Coordinates of C-alpha atoms in Angstrom, one line a residue:
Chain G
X1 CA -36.3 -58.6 25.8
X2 CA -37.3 -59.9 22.4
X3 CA -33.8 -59.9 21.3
X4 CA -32.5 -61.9 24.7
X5 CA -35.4 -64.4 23.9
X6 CA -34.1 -64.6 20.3
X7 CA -30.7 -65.3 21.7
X8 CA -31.7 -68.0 24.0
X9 CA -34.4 -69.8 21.7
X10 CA -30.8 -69.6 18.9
X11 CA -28.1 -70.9 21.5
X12 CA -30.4 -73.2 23.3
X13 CA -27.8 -76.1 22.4
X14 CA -25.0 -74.1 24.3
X15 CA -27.0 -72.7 26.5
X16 CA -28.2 -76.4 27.4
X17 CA -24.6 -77.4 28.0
X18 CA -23.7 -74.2 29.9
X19 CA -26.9 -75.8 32.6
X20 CA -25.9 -78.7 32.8
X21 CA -22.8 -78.1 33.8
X22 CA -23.4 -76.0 36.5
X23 CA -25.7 -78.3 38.0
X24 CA -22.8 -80.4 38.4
X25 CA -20.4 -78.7 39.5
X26 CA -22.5 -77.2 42.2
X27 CA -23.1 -81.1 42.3
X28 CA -19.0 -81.6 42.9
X29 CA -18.4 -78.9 45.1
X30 CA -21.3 -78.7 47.6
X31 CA -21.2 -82.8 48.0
X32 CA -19.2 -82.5 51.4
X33 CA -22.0 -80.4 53.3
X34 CA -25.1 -81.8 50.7
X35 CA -26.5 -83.9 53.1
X36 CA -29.5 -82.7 52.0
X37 CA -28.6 -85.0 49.0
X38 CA -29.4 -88.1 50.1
X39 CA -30.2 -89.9 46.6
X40 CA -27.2 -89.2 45.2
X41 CA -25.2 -91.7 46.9
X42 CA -24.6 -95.2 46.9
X43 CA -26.5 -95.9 50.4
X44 CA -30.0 -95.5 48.8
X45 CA -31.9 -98.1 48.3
X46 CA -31.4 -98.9 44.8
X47 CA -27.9 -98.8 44.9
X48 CA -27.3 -100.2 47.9
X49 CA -29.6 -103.4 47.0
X50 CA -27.9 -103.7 43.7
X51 CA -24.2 -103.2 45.5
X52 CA -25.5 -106.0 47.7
X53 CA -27.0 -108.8 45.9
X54 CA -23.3 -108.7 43.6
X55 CA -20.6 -108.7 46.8
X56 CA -22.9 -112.0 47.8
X57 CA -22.3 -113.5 44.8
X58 CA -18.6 -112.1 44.5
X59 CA -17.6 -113.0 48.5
X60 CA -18.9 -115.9 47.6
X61 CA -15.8 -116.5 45.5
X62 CA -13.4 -115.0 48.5
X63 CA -14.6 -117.4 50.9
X64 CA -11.4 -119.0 51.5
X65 CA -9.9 -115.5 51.9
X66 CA -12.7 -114.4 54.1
X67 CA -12.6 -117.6 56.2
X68 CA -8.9 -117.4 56.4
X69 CA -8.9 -113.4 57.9
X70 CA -11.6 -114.4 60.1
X71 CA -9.8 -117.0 61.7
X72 CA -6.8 -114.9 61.9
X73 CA -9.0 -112.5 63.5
X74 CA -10.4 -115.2 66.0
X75 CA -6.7 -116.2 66.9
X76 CA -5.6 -112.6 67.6
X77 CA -8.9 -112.1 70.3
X78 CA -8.4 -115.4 71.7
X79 CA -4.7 -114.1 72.4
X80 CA -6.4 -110.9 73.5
X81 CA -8.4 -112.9 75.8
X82 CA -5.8 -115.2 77.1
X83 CA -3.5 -112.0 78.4
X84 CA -6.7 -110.0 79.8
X85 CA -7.3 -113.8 81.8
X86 CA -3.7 -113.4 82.9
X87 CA -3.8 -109.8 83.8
X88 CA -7.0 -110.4 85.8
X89 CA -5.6 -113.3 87.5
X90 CA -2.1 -112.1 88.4
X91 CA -3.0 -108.4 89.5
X92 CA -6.7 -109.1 90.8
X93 CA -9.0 -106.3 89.1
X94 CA -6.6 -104.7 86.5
X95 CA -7.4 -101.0 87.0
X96 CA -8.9 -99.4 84.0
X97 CA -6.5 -97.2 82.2
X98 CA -9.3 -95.7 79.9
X99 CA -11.8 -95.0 82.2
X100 CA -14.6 -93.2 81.2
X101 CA -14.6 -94.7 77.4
X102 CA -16.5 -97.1 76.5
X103 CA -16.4 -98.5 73.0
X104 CA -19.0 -100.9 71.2
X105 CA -18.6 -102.6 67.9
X106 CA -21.1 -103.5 65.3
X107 CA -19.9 -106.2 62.3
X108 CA -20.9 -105.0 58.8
X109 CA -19.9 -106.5 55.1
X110 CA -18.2 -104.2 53.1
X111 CA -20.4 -104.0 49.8
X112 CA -19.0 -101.8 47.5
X113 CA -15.6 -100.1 47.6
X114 CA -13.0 -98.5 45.8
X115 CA -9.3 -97.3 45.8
X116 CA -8.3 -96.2 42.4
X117 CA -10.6 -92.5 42.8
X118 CA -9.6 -89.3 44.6
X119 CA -12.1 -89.5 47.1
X120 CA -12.9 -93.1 47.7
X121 CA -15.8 -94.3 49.8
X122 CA -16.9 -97.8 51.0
X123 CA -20.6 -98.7 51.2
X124 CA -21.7 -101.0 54.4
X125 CA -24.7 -103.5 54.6
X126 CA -25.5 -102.7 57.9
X127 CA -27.8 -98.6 58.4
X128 CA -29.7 -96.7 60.9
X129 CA -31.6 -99.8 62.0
X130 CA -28.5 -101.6 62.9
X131 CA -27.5 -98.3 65.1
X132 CA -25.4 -96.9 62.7
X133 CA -24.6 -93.4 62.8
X134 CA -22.9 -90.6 60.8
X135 CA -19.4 -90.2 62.4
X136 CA -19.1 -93.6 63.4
X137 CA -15.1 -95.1 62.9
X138 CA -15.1 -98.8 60.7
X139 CA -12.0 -101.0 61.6
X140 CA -11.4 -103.7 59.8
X141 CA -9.1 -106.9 60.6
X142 CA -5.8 -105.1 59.6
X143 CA -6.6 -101.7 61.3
X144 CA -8.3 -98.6 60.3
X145 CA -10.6 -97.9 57.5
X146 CA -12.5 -95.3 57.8
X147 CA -15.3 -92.9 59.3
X148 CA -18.8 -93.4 58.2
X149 CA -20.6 -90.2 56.7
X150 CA -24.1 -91.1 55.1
X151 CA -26.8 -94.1 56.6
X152 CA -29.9 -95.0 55.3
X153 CA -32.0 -97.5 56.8
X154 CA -29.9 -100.1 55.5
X155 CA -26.9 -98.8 54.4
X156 CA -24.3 -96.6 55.3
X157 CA -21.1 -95.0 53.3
X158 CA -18.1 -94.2 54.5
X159 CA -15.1 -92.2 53.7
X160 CA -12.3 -94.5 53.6
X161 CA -8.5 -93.3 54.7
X162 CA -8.3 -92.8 50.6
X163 CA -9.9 -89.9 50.5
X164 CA -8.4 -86.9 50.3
X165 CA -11.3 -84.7 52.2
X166 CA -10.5 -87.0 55.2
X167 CA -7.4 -87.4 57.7
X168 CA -6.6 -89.1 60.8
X169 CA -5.2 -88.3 64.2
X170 CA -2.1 -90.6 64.6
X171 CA 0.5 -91.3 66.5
X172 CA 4.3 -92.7 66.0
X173 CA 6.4 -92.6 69.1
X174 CA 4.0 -91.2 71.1
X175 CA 4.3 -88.3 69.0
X176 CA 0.7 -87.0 67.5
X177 CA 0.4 -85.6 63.9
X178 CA -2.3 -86.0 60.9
X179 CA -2.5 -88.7 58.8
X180 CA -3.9 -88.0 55.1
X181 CA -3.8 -89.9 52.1
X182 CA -2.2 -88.0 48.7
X183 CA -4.3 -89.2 46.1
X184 CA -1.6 -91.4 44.4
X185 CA -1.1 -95.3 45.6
X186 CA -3.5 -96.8 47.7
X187 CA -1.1 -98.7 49.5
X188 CA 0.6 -95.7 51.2
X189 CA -0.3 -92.5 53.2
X190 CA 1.6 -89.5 54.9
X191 CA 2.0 -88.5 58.2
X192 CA 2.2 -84.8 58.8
X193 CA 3.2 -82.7 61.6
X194 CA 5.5 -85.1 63.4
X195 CA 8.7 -83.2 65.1
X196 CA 12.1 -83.9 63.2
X197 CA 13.2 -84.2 67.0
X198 CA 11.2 -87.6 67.1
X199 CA 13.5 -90.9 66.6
X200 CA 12.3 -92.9 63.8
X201 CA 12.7 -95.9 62.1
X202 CA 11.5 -97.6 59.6
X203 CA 8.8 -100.4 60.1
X204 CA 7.8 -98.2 63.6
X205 CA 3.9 -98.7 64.5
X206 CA 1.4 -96.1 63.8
X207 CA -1.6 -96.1 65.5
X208 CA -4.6 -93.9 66.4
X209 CA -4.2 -91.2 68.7
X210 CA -6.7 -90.8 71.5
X211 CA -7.4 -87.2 70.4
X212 CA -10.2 -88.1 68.4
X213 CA -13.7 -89.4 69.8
X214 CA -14.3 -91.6 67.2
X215 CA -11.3 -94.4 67.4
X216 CA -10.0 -95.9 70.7
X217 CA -6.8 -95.4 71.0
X218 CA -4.1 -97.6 69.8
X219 CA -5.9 -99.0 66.3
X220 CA -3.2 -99.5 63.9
X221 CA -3.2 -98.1 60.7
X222 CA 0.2 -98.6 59.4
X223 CA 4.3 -98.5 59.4
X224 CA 6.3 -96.4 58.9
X225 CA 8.0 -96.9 55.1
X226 CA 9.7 -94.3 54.5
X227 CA 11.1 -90.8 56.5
X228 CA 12.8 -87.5 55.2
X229 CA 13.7 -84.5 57.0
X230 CA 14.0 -81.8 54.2
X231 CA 16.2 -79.0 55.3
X232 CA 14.6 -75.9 56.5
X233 CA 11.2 -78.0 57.3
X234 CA 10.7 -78.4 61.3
X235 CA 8.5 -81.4 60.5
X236 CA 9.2 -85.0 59.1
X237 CA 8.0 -86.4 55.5
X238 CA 6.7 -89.4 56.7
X239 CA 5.7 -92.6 54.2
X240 CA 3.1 -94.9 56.0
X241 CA 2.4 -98.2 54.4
X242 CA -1.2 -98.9 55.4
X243 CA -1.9 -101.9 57.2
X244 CA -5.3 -102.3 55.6
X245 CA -5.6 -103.5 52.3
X246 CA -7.9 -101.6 50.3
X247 CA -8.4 -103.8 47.7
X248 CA -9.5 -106.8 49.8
X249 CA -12.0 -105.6 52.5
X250 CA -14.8 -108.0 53.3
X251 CA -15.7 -107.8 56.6
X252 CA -15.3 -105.3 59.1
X253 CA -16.5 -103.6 62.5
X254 CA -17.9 -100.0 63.1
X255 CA -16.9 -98.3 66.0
X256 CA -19.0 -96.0 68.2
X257 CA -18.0 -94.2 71.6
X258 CA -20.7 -94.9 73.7
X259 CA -19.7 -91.0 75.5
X260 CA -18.6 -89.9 72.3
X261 CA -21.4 -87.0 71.8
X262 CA -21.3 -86.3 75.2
X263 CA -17.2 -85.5 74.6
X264 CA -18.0 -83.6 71.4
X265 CA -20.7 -81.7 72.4
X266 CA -18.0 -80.5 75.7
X267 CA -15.5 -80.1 73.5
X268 CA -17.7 -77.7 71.4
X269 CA -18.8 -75.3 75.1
X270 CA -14.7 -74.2 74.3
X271 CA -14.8 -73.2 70.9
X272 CA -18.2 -70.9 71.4
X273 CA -15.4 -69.0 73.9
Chain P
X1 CA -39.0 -96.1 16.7
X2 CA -40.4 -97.5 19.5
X3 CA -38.1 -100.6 19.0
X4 CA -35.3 -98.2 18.9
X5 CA -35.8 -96.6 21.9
X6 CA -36.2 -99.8 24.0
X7 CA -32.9 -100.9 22.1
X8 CA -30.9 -98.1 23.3
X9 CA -32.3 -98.0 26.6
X10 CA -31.1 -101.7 27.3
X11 CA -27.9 -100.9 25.6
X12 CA -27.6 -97.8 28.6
X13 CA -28.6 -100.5 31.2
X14 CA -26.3 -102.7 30.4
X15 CA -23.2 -100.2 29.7
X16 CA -23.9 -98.9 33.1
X17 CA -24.2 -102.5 34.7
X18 CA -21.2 -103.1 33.4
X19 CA -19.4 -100.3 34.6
X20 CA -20.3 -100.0 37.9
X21 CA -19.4 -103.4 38.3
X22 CA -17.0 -105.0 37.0
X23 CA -15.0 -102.4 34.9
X24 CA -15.0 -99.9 38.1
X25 CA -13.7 -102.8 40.2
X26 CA -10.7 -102.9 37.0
X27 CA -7.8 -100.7 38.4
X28 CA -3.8 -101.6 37.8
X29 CA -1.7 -99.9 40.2
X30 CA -4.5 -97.0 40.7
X31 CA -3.8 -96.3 37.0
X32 CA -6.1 -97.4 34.7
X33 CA -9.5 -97.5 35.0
X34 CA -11.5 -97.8 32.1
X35 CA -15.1 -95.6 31.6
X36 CA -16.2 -98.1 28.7
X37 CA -20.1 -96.6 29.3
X38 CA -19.0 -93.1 27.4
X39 CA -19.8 -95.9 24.6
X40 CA -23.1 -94.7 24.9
X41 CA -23.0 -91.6 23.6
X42 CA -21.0 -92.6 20.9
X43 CA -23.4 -95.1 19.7
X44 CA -26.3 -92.8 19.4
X45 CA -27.7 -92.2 16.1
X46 CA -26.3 -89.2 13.8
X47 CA -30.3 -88.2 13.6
X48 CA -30.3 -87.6 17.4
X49 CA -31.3 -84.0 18.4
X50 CA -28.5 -82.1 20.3
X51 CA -30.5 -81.0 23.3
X52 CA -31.9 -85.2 23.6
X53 CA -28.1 -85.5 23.5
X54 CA -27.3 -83.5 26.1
X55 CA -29.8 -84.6 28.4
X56 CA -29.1 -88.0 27.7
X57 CA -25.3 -87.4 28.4
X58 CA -26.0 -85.7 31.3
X59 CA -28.4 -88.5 32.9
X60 CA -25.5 -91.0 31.7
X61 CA -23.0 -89.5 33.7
X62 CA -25.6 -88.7 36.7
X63 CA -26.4 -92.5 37.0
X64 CA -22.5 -93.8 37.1
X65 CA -22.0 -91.1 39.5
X66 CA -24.6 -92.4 41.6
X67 CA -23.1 -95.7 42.0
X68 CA -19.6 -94.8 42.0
X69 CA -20.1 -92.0 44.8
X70 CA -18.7 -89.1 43.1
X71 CA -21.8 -86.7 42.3
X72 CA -21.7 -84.5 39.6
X73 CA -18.0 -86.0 38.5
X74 CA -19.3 -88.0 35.8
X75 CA -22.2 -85.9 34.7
X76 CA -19.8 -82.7 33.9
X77 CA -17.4 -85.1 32.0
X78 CA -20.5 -86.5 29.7
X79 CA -22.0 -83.1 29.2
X80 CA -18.6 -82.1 27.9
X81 CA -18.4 -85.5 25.7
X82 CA -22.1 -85.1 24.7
X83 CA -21.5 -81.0 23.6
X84 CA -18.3 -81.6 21.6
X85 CA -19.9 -84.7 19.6
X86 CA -22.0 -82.7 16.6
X87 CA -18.6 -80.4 16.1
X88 CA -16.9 -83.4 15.9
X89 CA -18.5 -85.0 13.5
X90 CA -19.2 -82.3 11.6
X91 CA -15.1 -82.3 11.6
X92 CA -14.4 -85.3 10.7
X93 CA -16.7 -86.5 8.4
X94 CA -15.7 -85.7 4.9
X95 CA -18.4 -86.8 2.9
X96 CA -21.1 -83.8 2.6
X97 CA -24.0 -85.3 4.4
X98 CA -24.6 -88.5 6.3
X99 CA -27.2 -91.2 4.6
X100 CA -30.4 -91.0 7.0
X101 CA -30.5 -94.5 8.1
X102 CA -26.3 -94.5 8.2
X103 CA -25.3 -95.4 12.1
X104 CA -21.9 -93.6 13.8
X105 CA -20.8 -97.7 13.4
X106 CA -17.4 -99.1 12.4
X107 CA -19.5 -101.2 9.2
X108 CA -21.5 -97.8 8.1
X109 CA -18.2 -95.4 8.8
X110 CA -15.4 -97.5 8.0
X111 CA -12.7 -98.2 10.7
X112 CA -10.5 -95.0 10.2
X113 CA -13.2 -92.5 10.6
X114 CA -15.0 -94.4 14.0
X115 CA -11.3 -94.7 15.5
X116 CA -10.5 -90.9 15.0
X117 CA -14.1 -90.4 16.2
X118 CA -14.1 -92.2 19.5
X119 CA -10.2 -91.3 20.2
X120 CA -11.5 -87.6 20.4
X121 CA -14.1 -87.9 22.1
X122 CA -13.1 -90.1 24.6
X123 CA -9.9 -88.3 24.9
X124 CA -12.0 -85.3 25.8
X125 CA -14.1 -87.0 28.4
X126 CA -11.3 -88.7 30.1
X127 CA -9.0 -85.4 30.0
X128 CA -12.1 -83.2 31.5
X129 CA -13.1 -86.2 34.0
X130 CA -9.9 -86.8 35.6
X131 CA -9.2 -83.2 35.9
X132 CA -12.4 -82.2 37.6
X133 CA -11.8 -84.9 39.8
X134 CA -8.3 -83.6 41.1
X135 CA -10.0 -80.0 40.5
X136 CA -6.2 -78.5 40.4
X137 CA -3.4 -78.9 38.2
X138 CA -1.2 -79.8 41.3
X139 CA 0.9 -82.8 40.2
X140 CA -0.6 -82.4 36.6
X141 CA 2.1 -84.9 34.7
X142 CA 0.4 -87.6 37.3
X143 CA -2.8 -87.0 36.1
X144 CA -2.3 -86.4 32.7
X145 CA -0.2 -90.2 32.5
X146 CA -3.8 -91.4 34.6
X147 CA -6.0 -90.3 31.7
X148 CA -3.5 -91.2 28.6
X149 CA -3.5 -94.7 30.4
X150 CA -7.3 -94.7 30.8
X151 CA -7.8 -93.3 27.0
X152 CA -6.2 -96.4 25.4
X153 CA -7.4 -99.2 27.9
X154 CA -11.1 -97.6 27.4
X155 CA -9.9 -97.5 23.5
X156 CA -9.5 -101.4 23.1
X157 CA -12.5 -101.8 25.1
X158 CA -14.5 -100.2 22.8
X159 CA -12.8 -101.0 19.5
X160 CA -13.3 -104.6 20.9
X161 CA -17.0 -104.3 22.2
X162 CA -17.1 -102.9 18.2
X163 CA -16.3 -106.6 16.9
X164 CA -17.9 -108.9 19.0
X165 CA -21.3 -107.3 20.6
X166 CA -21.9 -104.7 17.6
X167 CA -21.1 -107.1 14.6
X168 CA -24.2 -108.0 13.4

């Protein structure tokens, strides 16, 4: 005992360092289920006022950029509107084809985010108070951008499509498969599990599948760049160029499915089977 | 001493300020991104006790990886940085001991010995940090090239921050 003691009290540098590390890299490994953690991410309050007070005074630089996407965004619903008008006028009471989900959007201001990590999160001004909730899907004016994970009162985080703990349900064709980013260029993504039976071409739409309870179907979240069928594979290599650009996110919408608990927790009666 | 301390901690506010953002926000092609805070722990005076060190690093590393939203990331990297420095510069230094009121600065160390000194250490932070990141050595040439191209942008950073902030 007095010799272990001895040890210690000699190595305490090492031993020091031998602590330290550990605590992070139980810090690294457990952050996916650490919820527990809730300091230790950029929605607390600290970070999430600082992250604030600086994207003012940087959108306020982008306001011509902002401006410009919003009124892009304006002309697309007004379009939007125009042909729902239409529909409603030419066909009487257009019957609803996704009956059953109902979808409501909440605007937030992207505050802090990133694209040059592994796992790359966005921060949102907008938390719990606003109705914000873990699991929620954010869209922005381009398509897809993410799924939020952590909310404070204030703030929430998100996993954006760069990260590599996260992918998507897609579809291209009307073919589904999983959409998941490689960790390299933040411009493009893969798209797994499609059939080399599929027709392809390049610049084809890929959108959000209606698998998942947390997108409506038919977001957009990219085109197709690139294909490859390697031999022996039964499934393409597909090269999506994102539709959302990752570098310039300002404003966007978070998604929730007004049913979308009552669908999960359904969904979940099956898999106690 | 007292004056010291509130020195250096102002000198870890800022470093941190300015990593989180502005040099976080720094990124060409997904390639470089420089960790200019590491300066930090290379600035800390020779008479520093190793476990201060350590805790110091540590706490360094914990507060960037607050902000930047990758717990524990960071903090390893630093540790590492903040272990290796008393073997380094018990390495590298030739002369027998170190003058007590001498500073690990380019005007008390000379220019070759404060290059050598920060290109190890920050070799070995940015080697450890962007491996733990990954946390495999799938596609290692990728992120090796990612850290080589990091090591000299955060390089210049600080052999510029040496000439104009530190002058004195």
């Amino acid at each position: 005992m007095r010799n272990l003691l001895r040890f210690l009290i000699k190595n305490n540098f090492f031993i020091l360092f031998l602590i330290l590390e550990a605590i992070s890299l139980v810090l690294i490994v457990n952050y996916n289920n650490f919820q527990k953690v809730k300091f230790l991410n950029a929605s607390n309050r600290i970070s999430g006022n600082l992250y604030n007070s600086y994207s003012s005074v940087y959108n306020y630089f982008q306001l011509t950029k902002i401006n410009e996407q919003l009124s892009r965004d304006n002309a697309t619903l007004r379009k939007r509107l125009q042909d729902v008008l239409l529909s409603d006028i030419q066909y009487g009471l257009k019957k609803k084809e996704n009956e059953g989900l109902d979808y409501r959007f909440i605007p937030a201001r992207v505050i802090n985010n990133s694209v040059n990590k592994q796992y790359n999160y966005i921060t949102l001004n907008k938390g719990s108070l606003d109705g914000i909730k873990p699991d929620m899907g954010i869209v922005g004016v381009d398509g897809v951008v993410g799924v939020v994970t952590n909310v404070s009162e204030h703030f929430s985080t998100g996993q954006s499509v760069l990260n590599k703990r996260w992918s998507l349900s897609a579809k291209v064709n009307d073919y589904f498969g999983s959409l998941a980013w490689e960790g390299i260029d933040y411009r493009y993504a893969k798209l797994n599990e499609i059939p080399f039976h599929v027709n392809l071409s390049i610049g084809d739409k890929v959108v959000t599948s209606s698998y998942s309870s947390i997108f409506p179907e038919g977001i957009l979240v990219g085109t197709v760049k690139d294909f490859k069928h390697e031999s022996g594979d039964n499934f393409y290599d597909i090269t999506v160029e994102l539709s959302s650009n990752f570098k310039s996110l300002s404003f966007v919408e978070v998604i929730y499915n007004v049913y979308g608990e009552e669908q999960t927790q359904l969904e979940k009666l099956n898999s106690d089977d | 001493m007292i004056r010291e301390i509130l020195h250096y901690f102002v000198m870890f506010v800022i470093l941190v300020l300015v990593q989180v953002l502005l040099l976080n926000n720094i990124q060409f092609s997904g390639y470089v991104n420089p960790f200019l805070y590491v300066l930090f722990i290379l600035l800390l005076p020779f008479s520093t006790p190793k476990v201060l060190l350590l805790i110091l690093s540590f706490s360094l590393g914990l507060v960037v990886d607050i902000f930047g939203n990758t717990p524990g990331i960071h903090a390893s990297a630093c540790t590492f940085m903040g272990f290796l420095r008393p073997l380094v510069i018990r390495t590298i230094t030739s002369r027998d001991s170190i003058e007590v009121d001498e500073l690990p600065r380019v005007r008390h160390m000379g220019m070759g010995w404060f290059f050598r000194y920060s290109l190890i250490l920050v070799a070995a932070h940015h080697l450890f940090l962007f491996f733990i990141e990954v946390f495999s050595f799938h596609g290692f040439i990728h992120t090796f090239l990612r850290s080589i191209f990091s090591i000299v942008f955060t390089l210049v950073l600080i052999l510029i921050s040496q000439f104009i902030i530190f002058r004195e």
